[in-house]
Every structure is written in structure tokens, then in C-alpha cells.
Short mmCIF file of C-alpha atoms and ligand atoms in Angstrom, two decimals:
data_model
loop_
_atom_site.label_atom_id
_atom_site.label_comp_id
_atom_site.label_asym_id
_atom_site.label_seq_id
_atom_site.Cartn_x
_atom_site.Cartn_y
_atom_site.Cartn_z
CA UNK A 1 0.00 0.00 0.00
CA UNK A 2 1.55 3.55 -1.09
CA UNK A 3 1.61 5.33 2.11
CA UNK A 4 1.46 9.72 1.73
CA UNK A 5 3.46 10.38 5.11
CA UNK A 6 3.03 14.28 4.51
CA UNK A 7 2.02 15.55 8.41
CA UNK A 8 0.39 18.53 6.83
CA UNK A 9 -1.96 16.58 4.62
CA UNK A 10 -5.26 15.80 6.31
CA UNK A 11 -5.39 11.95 4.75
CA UNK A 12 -4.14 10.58 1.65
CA UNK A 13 -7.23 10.59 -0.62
CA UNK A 14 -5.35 7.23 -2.80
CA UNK A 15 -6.32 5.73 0.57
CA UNK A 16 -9.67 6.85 1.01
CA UNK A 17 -12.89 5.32 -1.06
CA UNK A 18 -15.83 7.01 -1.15
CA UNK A 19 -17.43 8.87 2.02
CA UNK A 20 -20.09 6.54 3.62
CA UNK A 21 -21.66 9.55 5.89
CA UNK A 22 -20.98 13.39 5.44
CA UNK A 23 -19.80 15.53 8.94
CA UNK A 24 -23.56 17.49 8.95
CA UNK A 25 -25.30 14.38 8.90
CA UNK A 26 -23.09 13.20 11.85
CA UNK A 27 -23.71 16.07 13.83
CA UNK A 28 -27.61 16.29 12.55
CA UNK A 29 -27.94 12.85 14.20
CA UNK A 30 -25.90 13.47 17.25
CA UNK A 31 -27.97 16.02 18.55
CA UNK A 32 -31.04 13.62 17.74
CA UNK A 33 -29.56 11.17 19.66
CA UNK A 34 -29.03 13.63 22.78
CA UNK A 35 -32.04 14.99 22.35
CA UNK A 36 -33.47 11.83 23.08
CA UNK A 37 -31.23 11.18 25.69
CA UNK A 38 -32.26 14.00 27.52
CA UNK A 39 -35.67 13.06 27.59
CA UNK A 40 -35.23 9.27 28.06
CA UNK A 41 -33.23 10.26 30.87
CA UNK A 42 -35.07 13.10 32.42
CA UNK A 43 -34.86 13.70 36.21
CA UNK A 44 -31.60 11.04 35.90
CA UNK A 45 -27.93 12.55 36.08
CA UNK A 46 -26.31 9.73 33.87
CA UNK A 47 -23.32 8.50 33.45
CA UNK A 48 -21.50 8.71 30.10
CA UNK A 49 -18.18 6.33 29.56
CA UNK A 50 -16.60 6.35 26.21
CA UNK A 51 -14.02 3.39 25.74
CA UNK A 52 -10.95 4.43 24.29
CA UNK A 53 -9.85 5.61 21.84
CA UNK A 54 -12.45 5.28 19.03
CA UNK A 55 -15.44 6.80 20.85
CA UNK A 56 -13.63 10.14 22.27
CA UNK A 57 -14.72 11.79 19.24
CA UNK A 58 -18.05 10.69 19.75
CA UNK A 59 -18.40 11.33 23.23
CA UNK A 60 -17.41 14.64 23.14
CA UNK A 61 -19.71 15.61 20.60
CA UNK A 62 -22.31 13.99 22.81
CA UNK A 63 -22.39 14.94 25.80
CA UNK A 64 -22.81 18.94 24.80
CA UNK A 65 -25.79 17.75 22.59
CA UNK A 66 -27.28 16.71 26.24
CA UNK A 67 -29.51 18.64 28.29
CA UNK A 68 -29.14 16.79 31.73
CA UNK A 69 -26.14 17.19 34.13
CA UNK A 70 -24.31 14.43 33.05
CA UNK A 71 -21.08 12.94 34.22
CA UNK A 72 -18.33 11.46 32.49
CA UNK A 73 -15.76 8.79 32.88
CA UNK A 74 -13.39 6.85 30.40
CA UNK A 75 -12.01 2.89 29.89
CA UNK A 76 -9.90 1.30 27.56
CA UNK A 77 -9.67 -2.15 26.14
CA UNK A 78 -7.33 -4.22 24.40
CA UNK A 79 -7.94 -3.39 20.42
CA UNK A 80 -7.03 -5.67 17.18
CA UNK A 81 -3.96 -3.85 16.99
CA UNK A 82 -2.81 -2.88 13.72
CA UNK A 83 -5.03 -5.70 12.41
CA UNK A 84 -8.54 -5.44 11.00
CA UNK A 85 -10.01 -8.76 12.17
CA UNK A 86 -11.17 -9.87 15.60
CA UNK A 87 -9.21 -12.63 17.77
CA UNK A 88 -12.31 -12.03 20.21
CA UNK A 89 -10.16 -11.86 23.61
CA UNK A 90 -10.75 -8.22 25.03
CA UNK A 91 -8.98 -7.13 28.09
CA UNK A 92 -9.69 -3.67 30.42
CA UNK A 93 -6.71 -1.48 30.10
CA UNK A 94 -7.68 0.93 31.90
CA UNK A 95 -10.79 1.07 34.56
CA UNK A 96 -13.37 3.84 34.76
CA UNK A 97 -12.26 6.08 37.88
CA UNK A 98 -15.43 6.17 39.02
CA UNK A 99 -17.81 3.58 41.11
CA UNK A 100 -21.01 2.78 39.32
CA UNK A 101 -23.09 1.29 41.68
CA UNK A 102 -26.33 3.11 41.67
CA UNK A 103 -26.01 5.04 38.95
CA UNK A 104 -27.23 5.12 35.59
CA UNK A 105 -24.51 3.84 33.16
CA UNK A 106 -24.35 4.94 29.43
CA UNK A 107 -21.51 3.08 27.72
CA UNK A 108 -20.07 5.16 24.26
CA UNK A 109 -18.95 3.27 21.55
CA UNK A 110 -17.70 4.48 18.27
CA UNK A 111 -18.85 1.35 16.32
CA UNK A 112 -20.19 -2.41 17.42
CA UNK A 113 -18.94 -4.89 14.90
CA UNK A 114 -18.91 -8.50 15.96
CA UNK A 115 -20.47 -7.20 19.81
CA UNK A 116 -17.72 -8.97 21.57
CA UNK A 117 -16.11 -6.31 23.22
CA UNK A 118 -19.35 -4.69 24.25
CA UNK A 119 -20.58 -8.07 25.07
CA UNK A 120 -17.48 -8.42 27.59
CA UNK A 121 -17.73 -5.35 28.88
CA UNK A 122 -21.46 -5.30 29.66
CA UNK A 123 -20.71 -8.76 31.40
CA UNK A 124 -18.27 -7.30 33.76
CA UNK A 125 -19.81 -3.78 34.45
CA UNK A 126 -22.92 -5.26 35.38
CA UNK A 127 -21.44 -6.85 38.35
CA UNK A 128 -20.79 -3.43 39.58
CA UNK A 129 -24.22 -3.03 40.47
CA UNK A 130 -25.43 0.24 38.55
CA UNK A 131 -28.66 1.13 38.41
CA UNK A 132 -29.20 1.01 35.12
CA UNK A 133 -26.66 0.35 32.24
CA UNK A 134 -27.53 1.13 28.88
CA UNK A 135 -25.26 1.17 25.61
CA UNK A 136 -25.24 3.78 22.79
CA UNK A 137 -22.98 3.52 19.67
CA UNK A 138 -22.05 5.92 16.74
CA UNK A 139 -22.35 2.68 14.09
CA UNK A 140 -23.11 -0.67 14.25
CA UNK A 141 -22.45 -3.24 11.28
CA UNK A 142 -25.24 -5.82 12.15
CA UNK A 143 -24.10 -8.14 9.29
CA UNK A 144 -20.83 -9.00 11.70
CA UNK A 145 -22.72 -9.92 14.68
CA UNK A 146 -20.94 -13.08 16.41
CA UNK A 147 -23.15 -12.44 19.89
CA UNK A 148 -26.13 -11.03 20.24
CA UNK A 149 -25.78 -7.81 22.26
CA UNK A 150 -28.44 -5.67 23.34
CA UNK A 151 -27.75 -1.78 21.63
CA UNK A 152 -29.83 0.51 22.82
CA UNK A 153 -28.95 4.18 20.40
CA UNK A 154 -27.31 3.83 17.26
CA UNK A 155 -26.29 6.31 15.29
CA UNK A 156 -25.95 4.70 12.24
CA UNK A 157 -26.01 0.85 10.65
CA UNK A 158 -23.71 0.34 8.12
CA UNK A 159 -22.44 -2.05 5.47
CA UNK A 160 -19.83 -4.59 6.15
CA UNK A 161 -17.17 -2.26 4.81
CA UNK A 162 -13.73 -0.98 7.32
CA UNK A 163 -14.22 2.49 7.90
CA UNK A 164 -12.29 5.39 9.48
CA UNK A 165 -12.43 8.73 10.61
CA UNK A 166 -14.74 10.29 13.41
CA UNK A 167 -12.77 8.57 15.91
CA UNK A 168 -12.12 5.44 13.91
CA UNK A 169 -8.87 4.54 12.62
CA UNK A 170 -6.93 2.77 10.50
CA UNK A 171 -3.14 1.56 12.29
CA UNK A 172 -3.83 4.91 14.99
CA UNK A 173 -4.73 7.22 11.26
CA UNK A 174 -8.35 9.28 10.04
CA UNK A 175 -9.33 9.24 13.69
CA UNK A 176 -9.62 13.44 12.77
CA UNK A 177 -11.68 13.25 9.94
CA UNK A 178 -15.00 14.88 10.58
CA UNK A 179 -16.55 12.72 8.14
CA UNK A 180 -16.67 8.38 8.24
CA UNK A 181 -14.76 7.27 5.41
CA UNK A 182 -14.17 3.88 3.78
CA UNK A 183 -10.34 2.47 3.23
CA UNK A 184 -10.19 2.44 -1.33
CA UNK A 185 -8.45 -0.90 -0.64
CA UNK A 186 -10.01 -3.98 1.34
CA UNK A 187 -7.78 -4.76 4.12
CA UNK A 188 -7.94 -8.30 5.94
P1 LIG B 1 -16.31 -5.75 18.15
O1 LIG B 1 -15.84 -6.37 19.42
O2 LIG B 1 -16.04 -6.65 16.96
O3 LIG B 1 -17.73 -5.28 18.16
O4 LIG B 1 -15.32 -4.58 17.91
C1 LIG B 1 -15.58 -3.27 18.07
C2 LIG B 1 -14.27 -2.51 17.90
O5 LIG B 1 -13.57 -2.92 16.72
C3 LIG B 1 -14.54 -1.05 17.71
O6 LIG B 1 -14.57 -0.38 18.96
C4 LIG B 1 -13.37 -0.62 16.85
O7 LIG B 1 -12.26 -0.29 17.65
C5 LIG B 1 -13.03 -1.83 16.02
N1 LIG B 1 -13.64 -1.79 14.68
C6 LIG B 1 -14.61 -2.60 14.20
N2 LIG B 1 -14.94 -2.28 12.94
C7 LIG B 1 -14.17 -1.22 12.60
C8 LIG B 1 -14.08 -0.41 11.42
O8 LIG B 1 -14.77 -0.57 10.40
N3 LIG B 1 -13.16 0.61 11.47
C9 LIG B 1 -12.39 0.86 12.57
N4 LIG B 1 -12.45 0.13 13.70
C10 LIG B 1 -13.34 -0.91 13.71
MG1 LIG B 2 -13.27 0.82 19.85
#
């Protein structure tokens, strides 16, 4: 793959297909999703944790499109690493600061693909007794799924196609596009 390592260049476009969804209709749907946020959880103060790194961009966006006093917290798991397939194993990285129990939990993700990590993650976070614990994603690829996980918001559903930008990358790249992309060459 030709790689354009110019740091002033936004993205190579030989590297980019075509865009799969435009930045205002990202942002149109964000604040439709905290819009109904903020009345699904009216009288709540919930709690919003984006899992790193591919939901920050997300989250942030998010939370201001929320009229509730929210609170915020952050995890990490184990990703594919440079790869673009799942071995399934997930691992916490790094813990929310926060205790849970009693509250209600909104977990960000930037996109649910196979469901495994969410799946894990749902597992483990329920046995920290919230009081309610709910999962919102950006995009889902429902074609993929390997387990069938409850998602409560999506932003989008998309085609089994690798995208990037908005968060998402591609080996740690496009995560500042303002737009979701698809890679011009299949990667496995
Ligand atoms: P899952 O466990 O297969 O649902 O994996 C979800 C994670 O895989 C996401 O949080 C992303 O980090 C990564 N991922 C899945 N599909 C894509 C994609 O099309 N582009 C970028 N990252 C992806
Ligand atoms: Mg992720």
C-alpha cells in the first residue's frame, strides 16, 4: 500500500474510497440522539463512559448535545492492533475512575462490529451493580454480529465495509476526519 506520510496533509485521498456519511449528517444525528437522551433520561444525572480511543470523538460531541447534568468517565480495552479482524479476547486497560453502583450507566462506543467487546464489557460492568446500564454507539455493522448484544442508540447501521475517521482509525490514522470514510483498498 503507497503510504502519503506528509504531516500537513489531512489523509491521503489514494487511501480513502468514497465517504459513507458526510460531517452534517453526523452532527444532525448526534444532537437527535441527545435529544433523546435528555428526555429518556429526564430527572436522571447519567453516566456517560466512552471506551478508548475510538469513541472520544463521539463522546465529546455527545455529551454537549445533552440537556441533563451528566457525568463522564473513560475505559480502555485491548484493540485488534494494527489488524482489521477480531481474535475475540478483550482485556480492560484501563478502569473507569469512578464507582457505578447506583447510577445510571451509558456506555459510548464508536462502532459495534462483531459485539464482543461490548458483550465483555457489559458482562463485567454489570457486576458493579449500577442502576441502570444502557449502551449507545455511533455505528453498528449488524451483518458481523458473532453475539447477540443488546444496543440501545445507534447512530448509524452500516455495510460490512472498514471504515475510518470520526474517531475510527486505520493503524492509529483518520481518527480526525470529521466525516466516516471507507479504506479504497479492502484490508484483511
Ligand atoms: P467488536 O468487538 O467486533 O464489536 O469490535 C468493536 C471494535 O472494533 C470497535 O470499537 C473498533 O475499535 C473496532 N472496529 C470494528 N470495525 C471497525 C471499522 O470498520 N473501522 C475501525 N475500527 C473498527
Ligand atoms: Mg473501539
Amino acid at each position: 500500500m503507497t503510504q502519503h506520510q506528509d504531516p500537513h496533509c489531512l489523509y491521503d485521498s489514494k487511501e480513502l474510497a468514497e465517504t459513507l456519511i458526510d460531517a452534517e449528517t453526523i452532527q444532525h444525528r448526534i444532537q437527535e440522539l441527545g435529544a433523546q437522551l435528555t428526555r429518556d433520561y429526564a430527572g436522571s444525572r447519567p453516566h456517560l463512559i466512552g471506551i478508548l480511543k475510538g469513541a472520544s470523538v463521539f463522546h465529546a460531541d455527545l455529551i454537549r448535545a445533552i440537556d441533563l447534568p451528566v457525568s463522564i468517565d473513560f475505559l480502555a480495552v485491548s484493540s485488534y492492533g494494527n489488524s482489521t479482524t477480531t481474535s475475540g479476547e478483550v482485556r480492560i486497560l484501563k478502569d473507569p475512575d469512578e464507582k457505578l453502583e447506583g447510577r445510571d450507566v451509558l456506555l459510548v462506543e464508536d462502532i459495534i462490529d462483531t459485539g464482543l467487546t461490548i458483550n465483555y464489557l457489559l458482562s463485567v460492568l454489570h457486576n458493579r451493580e449500577p442502576r441502570s446500564l444502557k449502551v449507545i454507539t455511533l455505528l453498528s455493522k449488524p451483518s458481523r454480529r458473532l453475539v447477540n448484544v443488546q444496543v440501545d442508540y445507534i447512530g448509524f447501521e452500516i455495510p460490512d465495509k472498514f471504515v475510518v475517521g470520526f474517531g475510527l482509525d486505520f493503524e492509529q490514522r483518520y481518527r480526525n476526519l470529521p466525516f466516516i470514510a471507507c479504506l479504497a483498498t479492502p484490508i484483511e
